Amino acid sequence: MGILSFFRSSSKSSASVAKERLQIVVAHQRRENQRPDYFLSLQRDLLEVVRRYVTVSDDAVKVEVDHQGDCDILELNIVLPDR
Amino acid sequence: MARIIVVTSGKGGVGKTTTSAAFGTGLALRGFKTAIVDFDVGLRNLDLIMGCERRVVYDFVNVIQGEATIGQALIRDKRLPNLAVLAASQTRDKDALTQEGVGRVLDDLSREFDYVLCDSPAGIEKGAHLAMYFADDAIVVTNPEVSSVRDSDRVLGLLASKTRHAERQDGKVNEHLIITRYAPKRVSKGEMLSLQDVQDILSIPLLGVIPESPTVLQCSNAGTPVILEDKSEAGQAYGDTVARYLGESRPLRFVEEEKGFLRRLFGG
């Protein structure tokens, strides 16, 4: 470490910004890749079924796939409107 | 049976063809019978980088469609007797490649060669898919740059799910990372992702680091695989990379900035 690096350390280097951005985007990308092929149609069908009973917005049904060890867990979250 | 190696990246312009030419030539220099196949139908360039563009008579698509035999289409390298190139078709479109046809050609090549390198086109469409489908090993070429790293990660996802090994569940494609256009000086200034950064994100074993070098352009100008320029840093770095692939241990070179007297004094 020399004298110059002391002054340089005040602002974040563009390389470390790049790394942080990549870590976020890659994590997101990997989650999407792990979704099964039927994922989007499942989400659409579920929304349709819910709508037979209640009026909900497009983003009321949230489906996530989580991996824990050998298990794939399908997580379903339905937000019903206020009565 | 040959080992089938795909050279892939997702992003274009990162050095797939340069790497295919150098790596394939490197394997041939080590005495292995090696064929390099250009999968970039419609935009062929491997022939230019290998310096055999004027000797292309028949191509990959001609062989798939039965218009030529593999023996007629293979271009034997004039420098190394155990090296051959199969050019992509320049006039057809990507749909001329079929999974069955590609499989048949690779089977034929497997009988004669020890290694078959598949030089993938950029993107993740049909040509890229077929280039990786039959692979035993994958060489992922990445520049220390955000879009290249992201695309490489995407390709790694496909290698894990869309290959023959993945479909048959009979083992997996061995993934290897080659970082190209590496500039240690810019890394130490904080202007470029370091090889550690790239490895942290992609988390696959590093096979080699090729430094940014004017020799690469000079070699493509001349149609010489850069590994044959064994005085150049890039050529030596490819030589090390091939040695590591063959199981030899070689320390990484050309990854640290050479510091002059003043820089050493003031740091940086």
Tab-separated table of N, CA and C in Angstrom, chain A residues 1-3 5-6, chain B residues 266-268:
chain	number	residue	atom	x	y	z
A	1	MET	N	0.831	-1.208	0.000
A	1	MET	CA	0.000	0.000	0.000
A	1	MET	C	0.864	1.256	0.000
A	2	GLY	N	0.678	2.115	-0.958
A	2	GLY	CA	1.470	3.329	-1.028
A	2	GLY	C	0.668	4.536	-0.615
A	3	ILE	N	1.268	5.677	-0.801
A	3	ILE	CA	0.626	6.917	-0.384
A	3	ILE	C	-0.625	7.194	-1.221
A	5	SER	N	-2.741	5.208	-2.681
A	5	SER	CA	-3.934	4.390	-2.442
A	5	SER	C	-4.768	4.951	-1.286
A	6	PHE	N	-4.129	5.699	-0.389
A	6	PHE	CA	-4.838	6.317	0.727
A	6	PHE	C	-5.874	7.320	0.213
B	266	PHE	N	5.532	4.719	-4.680
B	266	PHE	CA	4.304	5.425	-4.289
B	266	PHE	C	3.090	4.506	-4.163
B	267	GLY	N	3.263	3.279	-4.567
B	267	GLY	CA	2.152	2.323	-4.480
B	267	GLY	C	1.158	2.552	-5.596
B	268	GLY	N	0.059	1.808	-5.527
B	268	GLY	CA	-0.960	1.962	-6.558
B	268	GLY	C	-1.058	0.734	-7.423
